[in-house]
């Protein structure tokens, strides 16, 4: 028990860090679900591509050390932009290739699911064939020194980077969706697609935009993951994808703020579960919590979606 | 003619909802399409707005064939619809709903858009009071006003109204029809779909009767109001 008490603050810090990455991933699932009512199972590969894009940018810039000052800012800007662009493009491409043709034919959601799984395998295999099936290390580009303490927990620079960047991205996304004309178009399609057309909204364009936004968030998650865990692999997206999806459902799928709540909630549940039951039990604890939450709140913590909220 | 529909046939799967429907709306008038539940009135409006595929026939607007123009582009061309059953965006505020009506307006039209907000607020003072309210929490009558006001925000040349009086208390019905006349008086052409035939005919110039996907009568609204067979079928004797 004493052991657990000493784990409280470290669990909060660790859980917040992984939770931030889950939350960014959850946004992609939730945005797409909001407008299309489908789960984009290829989102995990959107993330995977982003990690590779960050890594290759580091290779191209010959960065295998932790740069300082202006150079550090330039390097992080470069890998962030590369990951956002790569993930954003792949997300848009997945929609264009795997979903759009089915949508035009009014296919069943089962067909969409199979199409998504096919897309997932395709992307994984392309990367596996090209870059092998082993873990590929990232160089350490950020010195992981302890910046300050919360309680007895050490807070390192990489944790601050992960949580800070994620919060900034989520804030920007929230402002975009709730405060711009295009964002209003997304919300309109999510609430009532045919009425949105009656208002002159080009649904295809809104869908493309939605995948792009989700992809950009996954790209940032990928850059942060690479910096924090310092590895990638052709199937790196699998577990993160499931976690992001779980976070989205936990928070209330279709609900942007729910993705944030779900992400941090899942991260914290996992680390506390690990602290109480040892690390092997992390996933079991996380999914048990998901099942319990859904039993009592079938629409997740914040309800299905802000878009549909009555008040 | 502002709108010309000729020989329109529309299907839902194998079910034929419209079978050779032809109708015209002249610039400046109110035309109405009356008919019982399931006659195909909403389908007609949806097809004009580009939500349903046309199996046969054509839709012409301002002289151009728009049969295959995507729905969202028809709004820019000047067609806007207030859909059946208060199709507002329930989770958005009143202002955001009105903003959706102005979705296709250009930045350089900002001044005219401001003027259109004024127009909508003077037609529906209630909406001004409730600007910040979440639309889904308003009463049925307020939601109907919002749906009409929102459509006006696109500054349409042709306004399509699908059963604007549905489910409203009698006093509100009278009020809505007054407002419809006022909108038309300001220069907007209107195609009105209604089950409430007396009221619809009394504000309209031209009228069509739709029965199971067929137009069975076309006449001046005033003549239909006096017609015994129409009175018996739609006006309650
Ligand atoms: N989404 C749909 N799927 C299948 N049939 C439909 C659909 N919408 C309407 N219909 C059918 O088309 C016909 C016309 O419907 P509608 O245009 O809604 O009539 P109205 O507006 O006059 O009540 C009806 O027989 C209705 O059952
Ligand atoms: Mg109808």
Coordinates of C-alpha atoms and ligand atoms in Angstrom, one line a residue:
Chain A
X1 CA 0.0 0.0 0.0
X2 CA 2.8 2.4 0.9
X3 CA 4.2 1.5 -2.5
X4 CA 1.0 2.6 -4.2
X5 CA 0.8 5.9 -2.3
X6 CA 4.3 6.8 -3.6
X7 CA 3.1 6.0 -7.1
X8 CA 0.2 8.5 -7.1
X9 CA 2.0 11.5 -8.4
X10 CA 4.2 9.7 -10.9
X11 CA 1.0 7.9 -12.2
X12 CA -0.7 11.2 -12.7
X13 CA 2.2 12.6 -14.6
X14 CA 2.7 9.5 -16.8
X15 CA -1.0 9.1 -17.3
X16 CA -1.4 12.7 -18.4
X17 CA 1.5 12.3 -20.9
X18 CA 0.2 9.1 -22.6
X19 CA -3.3 10.5 -22.3
X20 CA -2.4 13.5 -24.3
X21 CA -1.3 11.3 -27.2
X22 CA -4.5 9.2 -26.9
X23 CA -6.5 12.4 -26.9
X24 CA -4.9 13.6 -30.1
X25 CA -5.6 10.2 -31.7
X26 CA -9.2 10.1 -30.4
X27 CA -9.9 13.4 -32.2
X28 CA -9.4 11.7 -35.6
X29 CA -11.8 8.9 -34.8
X30 CA -14.3 11.3 -33.3
X31 CA -14.2 13.9 -36.1
X32 CA -14.8 11.3 -38.8
X33 CA -17.5 9.5 -36.8
X34 CA -19.2 12.9 -36.3
X35 CA -19.7 13.5 -40.0
X36 CA -19.8 10.0 -41.5
X37 CA -20.9 7.8 -38.6
X38 CA -18.1 5.4 -39.3
X39 CA -15.0 4.3 -37.5
X40 CA -12.0 4.9 -39.6
X41 CA -10.0 1.9 -38.6
X42 CA -7.2 3.0 -40.9
X43 CA -6.5 5.9 -38.6
X44 CA -3.8 3.8 -36.8
X45 CA -1.8 3.8 -40.1
X46 CA -2.3 7.5 -40.5
X47 CA -0.5 7.7 -37.2
X48 CA 2.2 5.2 -38.3
X49 CA 3.0 7.2 -41.4
X50 CA 3.4 10.3 -39.3
X51 CA 6.1 8.7 -37.1
X52 CA 8.0 7.6 -40.2
X53 CA 7.7 11.1 -41.7
X54 CA 9.2 12.6 -38.5
X55 CA 12.0 10.1 -38.5
X56 CA 12.9 10.6 -42.2
X57 CA 12.9 14.3 -41.7
X58 CA 15.5 13.8 -38.9
X59 CA 17.5 11.6 -41.2
X60 CA 17.3 14.1 -44.1
X61 CA 18.5 16.9 -41.7
X62 CA 21.2 14.7 -40.3
X63 CA 20.0 15.3 -36.8
X64 CA 21.2 12.5 -34.5
X65 CA 21.8 14.6 -31.4
X66 CA 19.7 17.0 -29.3
X67 CA 19.9 20.4 -30.9
X68 CA 19.6 23.5 -28.8
X69 CA 18.2 27.0 -29.1
X70 CA 17.0 28.2 -32.5
X71 CA 18.1 24.9 -34.1
X72 CA 15.9 22.9 -31.8
X73 CA 12.9 25.1 -32.7
X74 CA 13.7 24.6 -36.4
X75 CA 14.1 20.8 -36.0
X76 CA 10.8 20.5 -34.1
X77 CA 9.0 22.7 -36.5
X78 CA 10.3 20.6 -39.4
X79 CA 9.4 17.2 -38.0
X80 CA 6.0 18.5 -36.9
X81 CA 5.1 19.9 -40.3
X82 CA 6.4 16.8 -42.0
X83 CA 4.3 14.5 -39.8
X84 CA 1.2 16.7 -40.1
X85 CA 1.5 16.8 -43.8
X86 CA 2.2 13.1 -44.3
X87 CA -0.6 12.0 -41.9
X88 CA -3.0 14.6 -43.2
X89 CA -2.4 13.5 -46.8
X90 CA -2.7 9.8 -46.0
X91 CA -5.9 10.4 -44.1
X92 CA -7.4 12.3 -47.1
X93 CA -6.1 9.6 -49.4
X94 CA -7.7 6.9 -47.3
X95 CA -11.0 8.7 -47.5
X96 CA -10.7 9.2 -51.3
X97 CA -9.7 5.6 -52.0
X98 CA -11.4 3.5 -49.4
X99 CA -14.6 5.4 -48.4
X100 CA -15.7 7.8 -51.1
X101 CA -16.4 5.2 -53.8
X102 CA -18.5 3.1 -51.3
X103 CA -20.3 6.2 -50.2
X104 CA -21.3 7.1 -53.8
X105 CA -22.8 3.7 -54.0
X106 CA -24.6 3.9 -50.7
X107 CA -22.7 0.8 -49.5
X108 CA -23.3 -0.7 -46.1
X109 CA -21.2 0.2 -43.0
X110 CA -19.9 -3.4 -43.1
X111 CA -18.4 -2.7 -46.5
X112 CA -16.7 0.5 -45.1
X113 CA -15.3 -1.5 -42.3
X114 CA -13.7 -4.1 -44.6
X115 CA -12.4 -1.4 -46.9
X116 CA -10.8 0.3 -43.8
X117 CA -9.2 -3.0 -42.7
X118 CA -7.9 -3.5 -46.2
X119 CA -6.4 0.0 -46.3
X120 CA -4.8 -0.7 -42.9
X121 CA -3.1 -3.9 -44.1
X122 CA -2.0 -2.3 -47.3
X123 CA -0.3 0.6 -45.6
X124 CA 1.3 -1.6 -43.0
X125 CA 2.7 -4.0 -45.6
X126 CA 4.0 -1.2 -47.8
X127 CA 6.1 0.1 -44.8
X128 CA 7.0 -3.4 -43.7
X129 CA 8.3 -4.3 -47.1
X130 CA 10.2 -1.1 -47.5
X131 CA 11.6 -0.6 -44.0
X132 CA 11.4 -4.1 -42.4
X133 CA 9.5 -5.5 -39.5
X134 CA 11.8 -4.5 -36.7
X135 CA 11.6 -1.6 -34.3
X136 CA 13.4 1.4 -35.8
X137 CA 15.0 3.7 -33.3
X138 CA 14.7 7.5 -33.2
X139 CA 17.7 9.6 -32.3
X140 CA 17.3 11.4 -29.0
X141 CA 16.5 14.9 -30.1
X142 CA 15.4 16.3 -26.8
X143 CA 17.4 16.1 -23.6
X144 CA 15.1 14.5 -21.1
X145 CA 16.1 16.4 -18.1
X146 CA 13.9 17.0 -15.1
X147 CA 12.3 20.4 -15.2
X148 CA 10.4 20.4 -12.0
X149 CA 8.6 18.2 -9.5
X150 CA 4.9 17.7 -8.8
X151 CA 4.7 16.0 -5.4
X152 CA 7.3 13.2 -5.6
X153 CA 7.0 12.9 -9.4
X154 CA 9.6 14.1 -11.8
X155 CA 8.4 16.2 -14.7
X156 CA 10.7 15.9 -17.7
X157 CA 11.0 18.2 -20.7
X158 CA 9.6 15.6 -23.1
X159 CA 6.5 15.2 -20.9
X160 CA 6.0 19.0 -21.0
X161 CA 6.5 19.0 -24.7
X162 CA 3.9 16.2 -25.3
X163 CA 1.2 17.6 -23.0
X164 CA 1.8 21.2 -24.0
X165 CA 1.7 20.5 -27.8
X166 CA -1.3 18.3 -27.5
X167 CA -3.2 21.0 -25.5
X168 CA -2.3 23.7 -28.0
X169 CA -3.4 21.5 -31.0
X170 CA -6.7 20.7 -29.2
X171 CA -7.3 24.3 -28.5
X172 CA -6.7 25.3 -32.1
X173 CA -9.0 22.5 -33.4
X174 CA -11.7 23.5 -31.0
X175 CA -11.5 27.1 -32.1
X176 CA -11.5 26.1 -35.7
X177 CA -14.6 23.8 -35.4
X178 CA -16.5 26.2 -33.2
X179 CA -15.4 29.5 -34.5
X180 CA -15.0 29.5 -38.3
X181 CA -17.2 29.2 -41.2
X182 CA -15.7 25.9 -42.3
X183 CA -15.9 24.5 -38.8
X184 CA -19.6 25.5 -38.8
X185 CA -19.9 23.5 -42.0
X186 CA -18.4 20.4 -40.3
X187 CA -20.9 20.8 -37.4
X188 CA -23.8 21.2 -39.8
X189 CA -22.9 18.0 -41.7
X190 CA -22.5 16.2 -38.4
X191 CA -26.0 17.3 -37.3
X192 CA -27.9 16.9 -40.5
X193 CA -26.1 16.2 -43.7
X194 CA -29.1 16.8 -46.1
X195 CA -30.0 20.1 -44.5
X196 CA -26.4 21.1 -44.8
X197 CA -26.6 20.5 -48.5
X198 CA -29.7 22.7 -48.5
X199 CA -27.5 25.5 -47.1
X200 CA -25.0 25.1 -49.8
X201 CA -22.4 23.0 -48.0
X202 CA -20.3 20.8 -50.3
X203 CA -20.4 17.6 -48.3
X204 CA -17.5 16.0 -50.1
X205 CA -15.3 18.9 -49.3
X206 CA -16.3 18.9 -45.6
X207 CA -15.5 15.2 -45.4
X208 CA -12.1 15.8 -47.0
X209 CA -11.5 18.6 -44.5
X210 CA -12.5 16.4 -41.6
X211 CA -10.1 13.6 -42.6
X212 CA -7.4 16.3 -43.1
X213 CA -8.0 17.7 -39.6
X214 CA -8.0 14.2 -38.0
X215 CA -4.8 13.4 -39.9
X216 CA -3.1 16.5 -38.8
X217 CA -3.9 15.7 -35.2
X218 CA -2.6 12.1 -35.7
X219 CA 0.6 13.6 -37.2
X220 CA 1.2 15.7 -34.2
X221 CA 0.6 12.6 -32.0
X222 CA 3.1 10.7 -34.1
X223 CA 5.8 13.4 -33.8
X224 CA 5.3 13.5 -30.0
X225 CA 5.3 9.7 -29.8
X226 CA 8.6 9.5 -31.8
X227 CA 10.1 12.1 -29.5
X228 CA 8.8 10.5 -26.3
X229 CA 9.2 6.7 -27.0
X230 CA 11.9 7.1 -29.6
X231 CA 10.9 4.1 -31.8
X232 CA 8.6 3.3 -34.6
X233 CA 7.6 0.2 -36.6
X234 CA 5.3 -0.7 -39.5
X235 CA 2.6 -1.7 -37.0
X236 CA 3.2 0.9 -34.4
X237 CA -0.2 2.4 -35.0
X238 CA -2.1 -0.7 -34.0
X239 CA -2.1 -0.3 -30.2
X240 CA -2.1 3.5 -30.3
X241 CA -5.1 3.3 -32.7
X242 CA -7.1 1.0 -30.4
X243 CA -6.3 3.3 -27.5
X244 CA -7.3 6.4 -29.4
X245 CA -10.5 4.7 -30.5
X246 CA -11.2 3.6 -26.9
X247 CA -10.5 7.1 -25.6
X248 CA -13.0 8.5 -28.2
X249 CA -15.7 6.0 -27.1
X250 CA -14.9 6.6 -23.5
X251 CA -15.3 10.4 -23.8
X252 CA -18.4 10.1 -26.1
X253 CA -17.7 9.5 -29.8
X254 CA -18.5 12.3 -32.1
X255 CA -17.8 14.8 -29.3
X256 CA -14.6 16.8 -29.7
X257 CA -14.2 17.8 -26.1
X258 CA -15.1 14.2 -25.2
X259 CA -12.0 13.0 -27.1
X260 CA -9.9 15.2 -24.8
X261 CA -11.6 13.9 -21.6
X262 CA -11.5 10.3 -22.9
X263 CA -7.8 10.5 -23.8
X264 CA -6.7 11.8 -20.4
X265 CA -9.1 9.5 -18.6
X266 CA -7.7 6.5 -20.4
X267 CA -4.1 7.5 -19.8
X268 CA -4.7 8.0 -16.1
X269 CA -6.7 4.7 -15.7
X270 CA -3.9 2.8 -17.4
X271 CA -1.1 4.2 -15.2
X272 CA -3.1 3.8 -12.0
X273 CA -4.1 0.3 -13.1
X274 CA -0.4 -0.5 -13.8
X275 CA 0.6 1.0 -10.4
X276 CA -2.0 -1.1 -8.5
X277 CA -1.9 -4.4 -10.5
X278 CA 1.6 -4.2 -12.2
X279 CA 2.2 -3.2 -15.7
X280 CA 1.0 -6.4 -17.5
X281 CA -2.5 -5.6 -16.4
X282 CA -2.6 -2.1 -17.9
X283 CA -4.7 -3.0 -20.9
X284 CA -7.0 -5.3 -19.0
X285 CA -7.7 -2.5 -16.5
X286 CA -8.2 0.1 -19.3
X287 CA -10.7 -2.0 -21.2
X288 CA -12.6 -3.1 -18.0
X289 CA -13.0 0.6 -17.3
X290 CA -14.3 1.2 -20.8
X291 CA -16.8 -1.6 -20.5
X292 CA -18.0 -0.3 -17.1
X293 CA -18.4 3.2 -18.3
X294 CA -20.3 2.1 -21.3
X295 CA -22.6 -0.1 -19.1
X296 CA -23.6 2.9 -17.1
X297 CA -23.2 5.7 -19.7
X298 CA -23.7 4.1 -23.2
X299 CA -22.8 7.4 -24.9
X300 CA -19.6 7.9 -23.0
X301 CA -18.6 10.4 -20.4
X302 CA -19.7 13.5 -22.2
X303 CA -22.5 12.0 -24.3
X304 CA -22.6 11.3 -28.0
X305 CA -21.8 14.6 -29.4
X306 CA -21.8 18.3 -28.6
X307 CA -23.3 18.8 -32.0
X308 CA -26.4 16.9 -31.0
X309 CA -26.6 18.2 -27.5
X310 CA -29.9 19.7 -26.6
X311 CA -28.5 22.3 -24.4
Chain B
X1 CA -40.5 31.2 -65.9
X2 CA -38.2 31.2 -62.9
X3 CA -38.6 27.5 -62.3
X4 CA -39.8 24.9 -64.9
X5 CA -40.1 21.3 -64.0
X6 CA -41.0 18.9 -66.8
X7 CA -42.0 15.3 -66.7
X8 CA -40.2 14.6 -63.5
X9 CA -39.9 11.0 -62.3
X10 CA -38.1 10.1 -59.0
X11 CA -37.7 6.8 -57.3
X12 CA -36.8 5.6 -53.8
X13 CA -35.2 2.3 -54.7
X14 CA -38.0 0.6 -56.6
X15 CA -40.8 2.8 -55.2
X16 CA -41.8 5.5 -57.6
X17 CA -42.5 8.7 -55.7
X18 CA -43.0 11.1 -58.6
X19 CA -44.4 10.1 -62.0
X20 CA -44.2 12.7 -64.7
X21 CA -44.6 15.8 -62.6
X22 CA -44.6 19.1 -64.4
X23 CA -45.0 22.5 -62.8
X24 CA -43.9 26.1 -63.3
X25 CA -43.2 28.9 -60.9
X26 CA -43.2 32.4 -62.3
X27 CA -40.9 35.1 -61.0
X28 CA -42.4 37.2 -58.2
X29 CA -45.3 34.9 -57.3
X30 CA -46.3 32.4 -54.6
X31 CA -47.1 29.1 -56.1
X32 CA -48.3 26.2 -54.0
X33 CA -48.3 22.5 -54.2
X34 CA -51.0 20.9 -52.1
X35 CA -51.7 17.2 -51.6
X36 CA -52.3 14.6 -48.9
X37 CA -49.6 12.9 -46.8
X38 CA -47.3 10.8 -49.0
X39 CA -48.4 12.4 -52.3
X40 CA -44.8 13.3 -53.1
X41 CA -44.7 17.0 -52.1
X42 CA -41.5 16.8 -50.1
X43 CA -39.9 14.6 -52.8
X44 CA -40.6 17.4 -55.4
X45 CA -38.9 20.0 -53.2
X46 CA -36.0 17.7 -52.5
X47 CA -35.5 17.1 -56.2
X48 CA -35.6 20.8 -56.9
X49 CA -32.9 21.3 -54.2
X50 CA -30.8 18.5 -55.7
X51 CA -31.2 16.0 -52.8
X52 CA -32.8 13.3 -54.9
X53 CA -31.6 11.9 -58.2
X54 CA -33.9 12.4 -61.2
X55 CA -34.8 9.2 -63.1
X56 CA -36.5 11.1 -65.9
X57 CA -37.4 14.6 -66.7
X58 CA -35.8 18.0 -66.2
X59 CA -35.5 20.9 -63.8
X60 CA -34.8 24.3 -65.3
X61 CA -34.0 27.4 -63.2
X62 CA -33.7 30.9 -64.7
X63 CA -33.7 29.2 -68.1
X64 CA -30.7 26.8 -67.3
X65 CA -31.0 23.1 -67.1
X66 CA -30.0 22.3 -63.5
X67 CA -31.2 18.6 -63.5
X68 CA -27.7 17.4 -62.7
X69 CA -26.2 20.3 -60.8
X70 CA -25.1 19.2 -57.3
X71 CA -27.4 20.3 -54.5
X72 CA -25.0 22.6 -52.8
X73 CA -24.4 24.6 -56.0
X74 CA -28.0 25.3 -56.4
X75 CA -27.9 27.4 -53.3
X76 CA -25.4 29.7 -55.0
X77 CA -27.6 29.8 -58.0
X78 CA -30.5 31.2 -55.9
X79 CA -32.6 28.2 -54.6
X80 CA -32.9 27.7 -50.9
X81 CA -35.3 25.5 -48.9
X82 CA -36.7 25.5 -45.4
X83 CA -37.2 21.7 -45.1
X84 CA -40.1 19.8 -43.6
X85 CA -40.2 19.2 -39.9
X86 CA -38.1 22.2 -38.9
X87 CA -34.8 20.9 -40.2
X88 CA -32.8 23.3 -38.1
X89 CA -29.4 22.4 -36.6
X90 CA -30.6 21.6 -33.1
X91 CA -27.2 21.8 -31.4
X92 CA -26.3 25.2 -32.9
X93 CA -27.3 28.6 -31.6
X94 CA -29.9 30.7 -33.5
X95 CA -27.1 32.9 -34.8
X96 CA -25.1 29.9 -36.0
X97 CA -28.1 28.5 -37.7
X98 CA -28.7 31.8 -39.5
X99 CA -25.0 31.8 -40.3
X100 CA -25.4 28.5 -42.0
X101 CA -28.0 30.1 -44.2
X102 CA -25.4 32.6 -45.3
X103 CA -22.8 29.8 -45.7
X104 CA -22.4 30.4 -49.5
X105 CA -22.2 34.2 -49.2
X106 CA -19.0 35.9 -50.2
X107 CA -16.9 38.0 -47.9
X108 CA -17.4 41.0 -50.2
X109 CA -21.1 40.7 -49.7
X110 CA -20.6 41.3 -45.9
X111 CA -22.7 44.5 -46.0
X112 CA -25.6 42.9 -47.7
X113 CA -25.4 39.9 -45.4
X114 CA -25.7 42.3 -42.4
X115 CA -28.7 43.8 -44.1
X116 CA -30.2 40.3 -44.5
X117 CA -29.8 39.7 -40.8
X118 CA -31.7 42.9 -40.2
X119 CA -34.4 41.7 -42.6
X120 CA -34.8 38.4 -40.9
X121 CA -34.8 40.0 -37.4
X122 CA -37.5 42.4 -38.4
X123 CA -39.6 39.6 -39.9
X124 CA -39.0 37.4 -36.8
X125 CA -38.3 39.7 -33.8
X126 CA -38.4 36.5 -31.7
X127 CA -35.2 35.3 -33.3
X128 CA -33.4 38.4 -32.4
X129 CA -34.4 38.0 -28.7
X130 CA -33.2 34.4 -28.8
X131 CA -30.0 34.9 -30.8
X132 CA -27.8 33.0 -28.3
X133 CA -30.2 30.2 -27.6
X134 CA -29.5 26.6 -28.7
X135 CA -32.0 26.1 -31.5
X136 CA -33.1 22.6 -30.4
X137 CA -34.4 24.1 -27.1
X138 CA -36.9 26.5 -28.8
X139 CA -40.6 25.9 -29.4
X140 CA -41.9 24.4 -32.6
X141 CA -43.1 27.8 -33.9
X142 CA -39.7 29.5 -33.1
X143 CA -37.9 26.6 -34.9
X144 CA -40.1 27.0 -37.9
X145 CA -39.4 30.7 -38.0
X146 CA -35.7 30.0 -37.7
X147 CA -35.9 27.5 -40.6
X148 CA -37.5 30.2 -42.8
X149 CA -35.2 33.0 -41.6
X150 CA -32.2 30.8 -42.2
X151 CA -33.2 30.1 -45.8
X152 CA -33.6 33.9 -46.3
X153 CA -30.0 34.4 -45.2
X154 CA -28.9 32.9 -48.5
X155 CA -30.8 35.7 -50.3
X156 CA -32.6 33.3 -52.5
X157 CA -34.4 34.1 -55.7
X158 CA -36.6 31.1 -55.1
X159 CA -37.6 30.1 -51.6
X160 CA -39.0 26.6 -51.1
X161 CA -41.1 26.0 -48.0
X162 CA -42.0 22.5 -47.0
X163 CA -45.1 22.6 -44.8
X164 CA -44.2 25.6 -42.8
X165 CA -47.5 25.4 -40.8
X166 CA -47.1 21.8 -39.8
X167 CA -47.8 21.2 -36.1
X168 CA -48.3 24.8 -35.2
X169 CA -51.1 26.3 -33.1
X170 CA -53.8 28.0 -35.2
X171 CA -52.7 31.5 -34.2
X172 CA -49.2 30.8 -35.2
X173 CA -50.3 29.3 -38.5
X174 CA -52.1 32.6 -39.4
X175 CA -48.9 34.5 -38.4
X176 CA -46.6 32.3 -40.5
X177 CA -48.8 32.8 -43.6
X178 CA -48.8 36.6 -43.0
X179 CA -45.0 36.4 -42.9
X180 CA -44.9 34.3 -46.1
X181 CA -46.9 37.0 -47.9
X182 CA -44.6 39.7 -46.5
X183 CA -41.5 37.9 -47.7
X184 CA -43.1 37.6 -51.1
X185 CA -44.0 41.2 -51.0
X186 CA -40.3 42.0 -50.5
X187 CA -39.6 40.4 -53.9
X188 CA -38.8 36.7 -53.1
X189 CA -40.5 34.1 -55.3
X190 CA -41.9 31.2 -53.2
X191 CA -42.9 27.7 -53.9
X192 CA -45.0 26.6 -50.9
X193 CA -45.8 23.0 -50.1
X194 CA -48.8 22.5 -47.7
X195 CA -51.4 20.1 -46.5
X196 CA -53.1 23.1 -45.0
X197 CA -54.9 23.8 -48.3
X198 CA -57.2 26.8 -47.5
X199 CA -54.4 28.9 -46.1
X200 CA -51.9 27.9 -48.8
X201 CA -54.4 28.7 -51.6
X202 CA -55.4 32.0 -50.1
X203 CA -51.8 33.4 -50.2
X204 CA -50.9 31.8 -53.6
X205 CA -51.4 32.8 -57.1
X206 CA -50.8 29.6 -58.9
X207 CA -51.6 26.1 -57.4
X208 CA -51.0 22.5 -58.2
X209 CA -52.6 19.4 -56.7
X210 CA -50.4 16.4 -56.3
X211 CA -51.9 12.9 -55.8
X212 CA -49.7 9.8 -55.4
X213 CA -46.9 11.2 -57.6
X214 CA -49.1 12.8 -60.3
X215 CA -50.2 16.4 -60.8
X216 CA -54.0 16.1 -61.0
X217 CA -54.9 19.8 -61.0
X218 CA -53.2 23.0 -62.1
X219 CA -55.1 26.3 -61.8
X220 CA -55.1 29.7 -60.3
X221 CA -55.3 29.3 -56.6
X222 CA -58.4 31.5 -56.4
X223 CA -60.2 29.1 -58.8
X224 CA -59.3 26.1 -56.7
X225 CA -60.6 27.7 -53.6
X226 CA -64.0 28.0 -55.3
X227 CA -63.9 24.5 -56.8
X228 CA -66.4 22.1 -55.2
X229 CA -64.4 18.9 -55.8
X230 CA -61.2 20.5 -54.3
X231 CA -63.2 21.8 -51.4
X232 CA -64.5 18.3 -50.7
X233 CA -61.2 16.6 -51.0
X234 CA -58.8 19.1 -49.3
X235 CA -60.7 21.8 -47.6
X236 CA -63.1 19.8 -45.4
X237 CA -66.3 20.4 -47.5
Ligands
LIG1 N1 -36.5 8.0 -47.8 C1 -37.6 7.3 -48.4 N2 -37.4 6.0 -48.7 C2 -38.5 5.4 -49.3 N3 -39.6 5.9 -49.6 C3 -39.8 7.2 -49.4 C4 -38.8 8.0 -48.7 N4 -39.2 9.2 -48.6 C5 -40.5 9.2 -49.1 N5 -40.8 8.0 -49.6 C6 -42.1 7.7 -50.2 O1 -42.3 8.5 -51.3 C7 -43.6 8.9 -51.4 C8 -43.7 10.5 -51.3 O2 -43.2 10.9 -50.1 P1 -43.1 12.4 -49.7 O3 -42.5 13.1 -50.9 O4 -42.4 12.6 -48.4 O5 -44.6 12.9 -49.6 P2 -45.3 14.1 -48.9 O6 -44.2 15.1 -48.6 O7 -46.3 14.6 -49.9 O8 -46.0 13.7 -47.7 C9 -44.3 8.3 -50.2 O9 -45.0 7.1 -50.7 C10 -43.2 7.9 -49.3 O10 -43.5 6.7 -48.6
LIG2 MG1 -43.7 16.0 -46.9

